[in-house]
Amino acid sequence: MPELPQDTERGGAAAPFGLAEVTGPSMVPTLQHGDRLLVQYGARVRPGDVIVLRHPFQQDLLVVKRAAERREGGWWVLGDNAYAGGDSTDYGTVPDELILGRARLRYRPLKPDQRSPLAVVRWALSAARPLSPVRSASRRLRAR
């Protein structure tokens, strides 16, 4: 499951945005291992948003999931990769106080093997993308 280093947490009210690095496969294809995120702490969460939260059973672990739907007691969250696990199907509804913020932008760093001019141009055209909410009727996003 993607996790974010502890130093990515908001240091106080003066820093509403922070950076985070994604590890793990649970948000593939939206997010890849090594992607960087611009996180808006305390942002309003809507169904379909990519969010950063504390793991309900291991609160020193930060994870990235998609908010599927609002339920009694909090948010039902799912990873985009149905085979990776580590979402509300394992631990249930996530209380509001464990939701830290909403990911606004995904940035893919340049890989060491991307040195040719063509590779750099391709990277530059696709490196940064806003993370728009997914508003679809896909079976994966409809909470179980």
PDB file of N, CA, C and O in Angstrom, residues 84-127:
ATOM      1  N   ALA A  84      -4.285  -5.165  -4.805  1.00  0.00           N
ATOM      2  CA  ALA A  84      -3.275  -4.803  -3.815  1.00  0.00           C
ATOM      3  C   ALA A  84      -3.802  -4.851  -2.383  1.00  0.00           C
ATOM      4  O   ALA A  84      -3.047  -5.063  -1.449  1.00  0.00           O
ATOM      5  N   GLY A  85      -5.086  -4.643  -2.177  1.00  0.00           N
ATOM      6  CA  GLY A  85      -5.651  -4.672  -0.826  1.00  0.00           C
ATOM      7  C   GLY A  85      -5.241  -3.469  -0.004  1.00  0.00           C
ATOM      8  O   GLY A  85      -4.776  -2.456  -0.517  1.00  0.00           O
ATOM      9  N   GLY A  86      -5.434  -3.583   1.314  1.00  0.00           N
ATOM     10  CA  GLY A  86      -5.056  -2.515   2.225  1.00  0.00           C
ATOM     11  C   GLY A  86      -5.975  -1.319   2.184  1.00  0.00           C
ATOM     12  O   GLY A  86      -5.521  -0.175   2.257  1.00  0.00           O
ATOM     13  N   ASP A  87      -7.284  -1.563   2.084  1.00  0.00           N
ATOM     14  CA  ASP A  87      -8.237  -0.458   2.058  1.00  0.00           C
ATOM     15  C   ASP A  87      -9.409  -0.787   2.975  1.00  0.00           C
ATOM     16  O   ASP A  87      -9.301  -1.649   3.836  1.00  0.00           O
ATOM     17  N   SER A  88     -10.530  -0.116   2.818  1.00  0.00           N
ATOM     18  CA  SER A  88     -11.674  -0.319   3.712  1.00  0.00           C
ATOM     19  C   SER A  88     -12.252  -1.725   3.653  1.00  0.00           C
ATOM     20  O   SER A  88     -12.945  -2.136   4.577  1.00  0.00           O
ATOM     21  N   THR A  89     -11.967  -2.459   2.598  1.00  0.00           N
ATOM     22  CA  THR A  89     -12.419  -3.855   2.577  1.00  0.00           C
ATOM     23  C   THR A  89     -11.678  -4.666   3.635  1.00  0.00           C
ATOM     24  O   THR A  89     -12.167  -5.705   4.064  1.00  0.00           O
ATOM     25  N   ASP A  90     -10.515  -4.175   4.076  1.00  0.00           N
ATOM     26  CA  ASP A  90      -9.751  -4.838   5.140  1.00  0.00           C
ATOM     27  C   ASP A  90     -10.023  -4.247   6.521  1.00  0.00           C
ATOM     28  O   ASP A  90     -10.099  -4.968   7.499  1.00  0.00           O
ATOM     29  N   TYR A  91     -10.155  -2.914   6.607  1.00  0.00           N
ATOM     30  CA  TYR A  91     -10.258  -2.288   7.927  1.00  0.00           C
ATOM     31  C   TYR A  91     -11.512  -1.457   8.147  1.00  0.00           C
ATOM     32  O   TYR A  91     -11.655  -0.810   9.167  1.00  0.00           O
ATOM     33  N   GLY A  92     -12.439  -1.456   7.214  1.00  0.00           N
ATOM     34  CA  GLY A  92     -13.711  -0.767   7.424  1.00  0.00           C
ATOM     35  C   GLY A  92     -13.639   0.735   7.202  1.00  0.00           C
ATOM     36  O   GLY A  92     -12.719   1.251   6.580  1.00  0.00           O
ATOM     37  N   THR A  93     -14.617   1.427   7.727  1.00  0.00           N
ATOM     38  CA  THR A  93     -14.740   2.869   7.564  1.00  0.00           C
ATOM     39  C   THR A  93     -13.611   3.594   8.297  1.00  0.00           C
ATOM     40  O   THR A  93     -13.250   3.231   9.408  1.00  0.00           O
ATOM     41  N   VAL A  94     -13.095   4.635   7.681  1.00  0.00           N
ATOM     42  CA  VAL A  94     -12.020   5.438   8.279  1.00  0.00           C
ATOM     43  C   VAL A  94     -12.634   6.680   8.909  1.00  0.00           C
ATOM     44  O   VAL A  94     -13.276   7.476   8.215  1.00  0.00           O
ATOM     45  N   PRO A  95     -12.442   6.872  10.224  1.00  0.00           N
ATOM     46  CA  PRO A  95     -12.996   8.057  10.901  1.00  0.00           C
ATOM     47  C   PRO A  95     -12.420   9.357  10.335  1.00  0.00           C
ATOM     48  O   PRO A  95     -11.273   9.404   9.888  1.00  0.00           O
ATOM     49  N   ASP A  96     -13.203  10.424  10.368  1.00  0.00           N
ATOM     50  CA  ASP A  96     -12.800  11.721   9.834  1.00  0.00           C
ATOM     51  C   ASP A  96     -11.482  12.225  10.423  1.00  0.00           C
ATOM     52  O   ASP A  96     -10.692  12.857   9.728  1.00  0.00           O
ATOM     53  N   GLU A  97     -11.245  11.959  11.694  1.00  0.00           N
ATOM     54  CA  GLU A  97     -10.035  12.480  12.332  1.00  0.00           C
ATOM     55  C   GLU A  97      -8.756  11.831  11.796  1.00  0.00           C
ATOM     56  O   GLU A  97      -7.665  12.339  12.029  1.00  0.00           O
ATOM     57  N   LEU A  98      -8.878  10.731  11.069  1.00  0.00           N
ATOM     58  CA  LEU A  98      -7.697  10.091  10.472  1.00  0.00           C
ATOM     59  C   LEU A  98      -7.416  10.578   9.049  1.00  0.00           C
ATOM     60  O   LEU A  98      -6.376  10.265   8.478  1.00  0.00           O
ATOM     61  N   ILE A  99      -8.334  11.355   8.479  1.00  0.00           N
ATOM     62  CA  ILE A  99      -8.142  11.907   7.133  1.00  0.00           C
ATOM     63  C   ILE A  99      -7.291  13.173   7.272  1.00  0.00           C
ATOM     64  O   ILE A  99      -7.687  14.121   7.943  1.00  0.00           O
ATOM     65  N   LEU A 100      -6.120  13.188   6.631  1.00  0.00           N
ATOM     66  CA  LEU A 100      -5.221  14.331   6.756  1.00  0.00           C
ATOM     67  C   LEU A 100      -5.420  15.370   5.663  1.00  0.00           C
ATOM     68  O   LEU A 100      -5.303  16.564   5.921  1.00  0.00           O
ATOM     69  N   GLY A 101      -5.678  14.932   4.446  1.00  0.00           N
ATOM     70  CA  GLY A 101      -5.826  15.903   3.374  1.00  0.00           C
ATOM     71  C   GLY A 101      -6.097  15.253   2.036  1.00  0.00           C
ATOM     72  O   GLY A 101      -6.240  14.040   1.927  1.00  0.00           O
ATOM     73  N   ARG A 102      -6.135  16.103   1.037  1.00  0.00           N
ATOM     74  CA  ARG A 102      -6.470  15.679  -0.326  1.00  0.00           C
ATOM     75  C   ARG A 102      -5.272  15.910  -1.248  1.00  0.00           C
ATOM     76  O   ARG A 102      -4.658  16.984  -1.211  1.00  0.00           O
ATOM     77  N   ALA A 103      -4.930  14.906  -2.054  1.00  0.00           N
ATOM     78  CA  ALA A 103      -3.834  15.046  -3.011  1.00  0.00           C
ATOM     79  C   ALA A 103      -4.345  15.851  -4.205  1.00  0.00           C
ATOM     80  O   ALA A 103      -5.364  15.518  -4.794  1.00  0.00           O
ATOM     81  N   ARG A 104      -3.623  16.906  -4.546  1.00  0.00           N
ATOM     82  CA  ARG A 104      -4.046  17.796  -5.626  1.00  0.00           C
ATOM     83  C   ARG A 104      -3.284  17.571  -6.927  1.00  0.00           C
ATOM     84  O   ARG A 104      -3.808  17.784  -8.000  1.00  0.00           O
ATOM     85  N   LEU A 105      -2.013  17.156  -6.823  1.00  0.00           N
ATOM     86  CA  LEU A 105      -1.162  17.065  -7.998  1.00  0.00           C
ATOM     87  C   LEU A 105      -0.233  15.869  -7.864  1.00  0.00           C
ATOM     88  O   LEU A 105       0.291  15.610  -6.779  1.00  0.00           O
ATOM     89  N   ARG A 106      -0.049  15.161  -8.978  1.00  0.00           N
ATOM     90  CA  ARG A 106       0.912  14.047  -9.030  1.00  0.00           C
ATOM     91  C   ARG A 106       2.080  14.478  -9.901  1.00  0.00           C
ATOM     92  O   ARG A 106       1.897  15.041 -10.960  1.00  0.00           O
ATOM     93  N   TYR A 107       3.293  14.217  -9.418  1.00  0.00           N
ATOM     94  CA  TYR A 107       4.498  14.564 -10.153  1.00  0.00           C
ATOM     95  C   TYR A 107       5.379  13.317 -10.225  1.00  0.00           C
ATOM     96  O   TYR A 107       5.663  12.701  -9.208  1.00  0.00           O
ATOM     97  N   ARG A 108       5.757  12.948 -11.436  1.00  0.00           N
ATOM     98  CA  ARG A 108       6.648  11.792 -11.629  1.00  0.00           C
ATOM     99  C   ARG A 108       8.055  12.299 -11.886  1.00  0.00           C
ATOM    100  O   ARG A 108       8.301  12.992 -12.871  1.00  0.00           O
ATOM    101  N   PRO A 109       9.008  11.960 -11.010  1.00  0.00           N
ATOM    102  CA  PRO A 109      10.380  12.423 -11.218  1.00  0.00           C
ATOM    103  C   PRO A 109      11.005  11.781 -12.462  1.00  0.00           C
ATOM    104  O   PRO A 109      10.612  10.698 -12.879  1.00  0.00           O
ATOM    105  N   LEU A 110      11.994  12.462 -13.020  1.00  0.00           N
ATOM    106  CA  LEU A 110      12.730  11.965 -14.171  1.00  0.00           C
ATOM    107  C   LEU A 110      13.545  10.745 -13.752  1.00  0.00           C
ATOM    108  O   LEU A 110      14.243  10.775 -12.738  1.00  0.00           O
ATOM    109  N   LYS A 111      13.439   9.657 -14.515  1.00  0.00           N
ATOM    110  CA  LYS A 111      14.184   8.428 -14.209  1.00  0.00           C
ATOM    111  C   LYS A 111      15.600   8.533 -14.769  1.00  0.00           C
ATOM    112  O   LYS A 111      15.826   9.221 -15.768  1.00  0.00           O
ATOM    113  N   PRO A 112      16.548   7.837 -14.161  1.00  0.00           N
ATOM    114  CA  PRO A 112      17.936   7.922 -14.629  1.00  0.00           C
ATOM    115  C   PRO A 112      18.128   7.504 -16.089  1.00  0.00           C
ATOM    116  O   PRO A 112      19.011   8.011 -16.763  1.00  0.00           O
ATOM    117  N   ASP A 113      17.294   6.590 -16.588  1.00  0.00           N
ATOM    118  CA  ASP A 113      17.460   6.132 -17.967  1.00  0.00           C
ATOM    119  C   ASP A 113      16.771   7.048 -18.991  1.00  0.00           C
ATOM    120  O   ASP A 113      16.821   6.789 -20.183  1.00  0.00           O
ATOM    121  N   GLN A 114      16.151   8.118 -18.542  1.00  0.00           N
ATOM    122  CA  GLN A 114      15.475   9.061 -19.434  1.00  0.00           C
ATOM    123  C   GLN A 114      16.420  10.217 -19.767  1.00  0.00           C
ATOM    124  O   GLN A 114      16.241  11.327 -19.307  1.00  0.00           O
ATOM    125  N   ARG A 115      17.415   9.952 -20.593  1.00  0.00           N
ATOM    126  CA  ARG A 115      18.416  10.970 -20.887  1.00  0.00           C
ATOM    127  C   ARG A 115      18.349  11.499 -22.314  1.00  0.00           C
ATOM    128  O   ARG A 115      18.871  12.556 -22.592  1.00  0.00           O
ATOM    129  N   SER A 116      17.754  10.758 -23.213  1.00  0.00           N
ATOM    130  CA  SER A 116      17.693  11.231 -24.592  1.00  0.00           C
ATOM    131  C   SER A 116      16.765  12.444 -24.665  1.00  0.00           C
ATOM    132  O   SER A 116      15.843  12.582 -23.861  1.00  0.00           O
ATOM    133  N   PRO A 117      16.979  13.326 -25.623  1.00  0.00           N
ATOM    134  CA  PRO A 117      16.108  14.502 -25.746  1.00  0.00           C
ATOM    135  C   PRO A 117      14.629  14.127 -25.902  1.00  0.00           C
ATOM    136  O   PRO A 117      13.763  14.779 -25.326  1.00  0.00           O
ATOM    137  N   LEU A 118      14.350  13.077 -26.682  1.00  0.00           N
ATOM    138  CA  LEU A 118      12.968  12.654 -26.869  1.00  0.00           C
ATOM    139  C   LEU A 118      12.354  12.169 -25.552  1.00  0.00           C
ATOM    140  O   LEU A 118      11.213  12.497 -25.230  1.00  0.00           O
ATOM    141  N   ALA A 119      13.125  11.406 -24.784  1.00  0.00           N
ATOM    142  CA  ALA A 119      12.635  10.910 -23.491  1.00  0.00           C
ATOM    143  C   ALA A 119      12.360  12.062 -22.526  1.00  0.00           C
ATOM    144  O   ALA A 119      11.378  12.048 -21.787  1.00  0.00           O
ATOM    145  N   VAL A 120      13.214  13.066 -22.535  1.00  0.00           N
ATOM    146  CA  VAL A 120      13.028  14.220 -21.653  1.00  0.00           C
ATOM    147  C   VAL A 120      11.787  15.010 -22.060  1.00  0.00           C
ATOM    148  O   VAL A 120      11.019  15.453 -21.208  1.00  0.00           O
ATOM    149  N   VAL A 121      11.555  15.159 -23.363  1.00  0.00           N
ATOM    150  CA  VAL A 121      10.358  15.859 -23.833  1.00  0.00           C
ATOM    151  C   VAL A 121       9.101  15.089 -23.433  1.00  0.00           C
ATOM    152  O   VAL A 121       8.136  15.672 -22.939  1.00  0.00           O
ATOM    153  N   ARG A 122       9.105  13.769 -23.617  1.00  0.00           N
ATOM    154  CA  ARG A 122       7.949  12.952 -23.206  1.00  0.00           C
ATOM    155  C   ARG A 122       7.695  13.079 -21.713  1.00  0.00           C
ATOM    156  O   ARG A 122       6.559  13.197 -21.272  1.00  0.00           O
ATOM    157  N   TRP A 123       8.780  13.029 -20.930  1.00  0.00           N
ATOM    158  CA  TRP A 123       8.640  13.165 -19.480  1.00  0.00           C
ATOM    159  C   TRP A 123       8.058  14.536 -19.137  1.00  0.00           C
ATOM    160  O   TRP A 123       7.139  14.641 -18.322  1.00  0.00           O
ATOM    161  N   ALA A 124       8.573  15.597 -19.762  1.00  0.00           N
ATOM    162  CA  ALA A 124       8.121  16.952 -19.456  1.00  0.00           C
ATOM    163  C   ALA A 124       6.638  17.127 -19.757  1.00  0.00           C
ATOM    164  O   ALA A 124       5.931  17.858 -19.055  1.00  0.00           O
ATOM    165  N   LEU A 125       6.139  16.449 -20.776  1.00  0.00           N
ATOM    166  CA  LEU A 125       4.728  16.568 -21.148  1.00  0.00           C
ATOM    167  C   LEU A 125       3.800  15.768 -20.235  1.00  0.00           C
ATOM    168  O   LEU A 125       2.597  16.006 -20.220  1.00  0.00           O
ATOM    169  N   SER A 126       4.356  14.820 -19.490  1.00  0.00           N
ATOM    170  CA  SER A 126       3.490  13.973 -18.670  1.00  0.00           C
ATOM    171  C   SER A 126       3.872  13.926 -17.196  1.00  0.00           C
ATOM    172  O   SER A 126       3.219  13.233 -16.426  1.00  0.00           O
ATOM    173  N   ALA A 127       4.892  14.641 -16.772  1.00  0.00           N
ATOM    174  CA  ALA A 127       5.403  14.520 -15.402  1.00  0.00           C
ATOM    175  C   ALA A 127       4.420  15.000 -14.348  1.00  0.00           C
ATOM    176  O   ALA A 127       4.239  14.360 -13.323  1.00  0.00           O
TER     177      ALA A 127
END
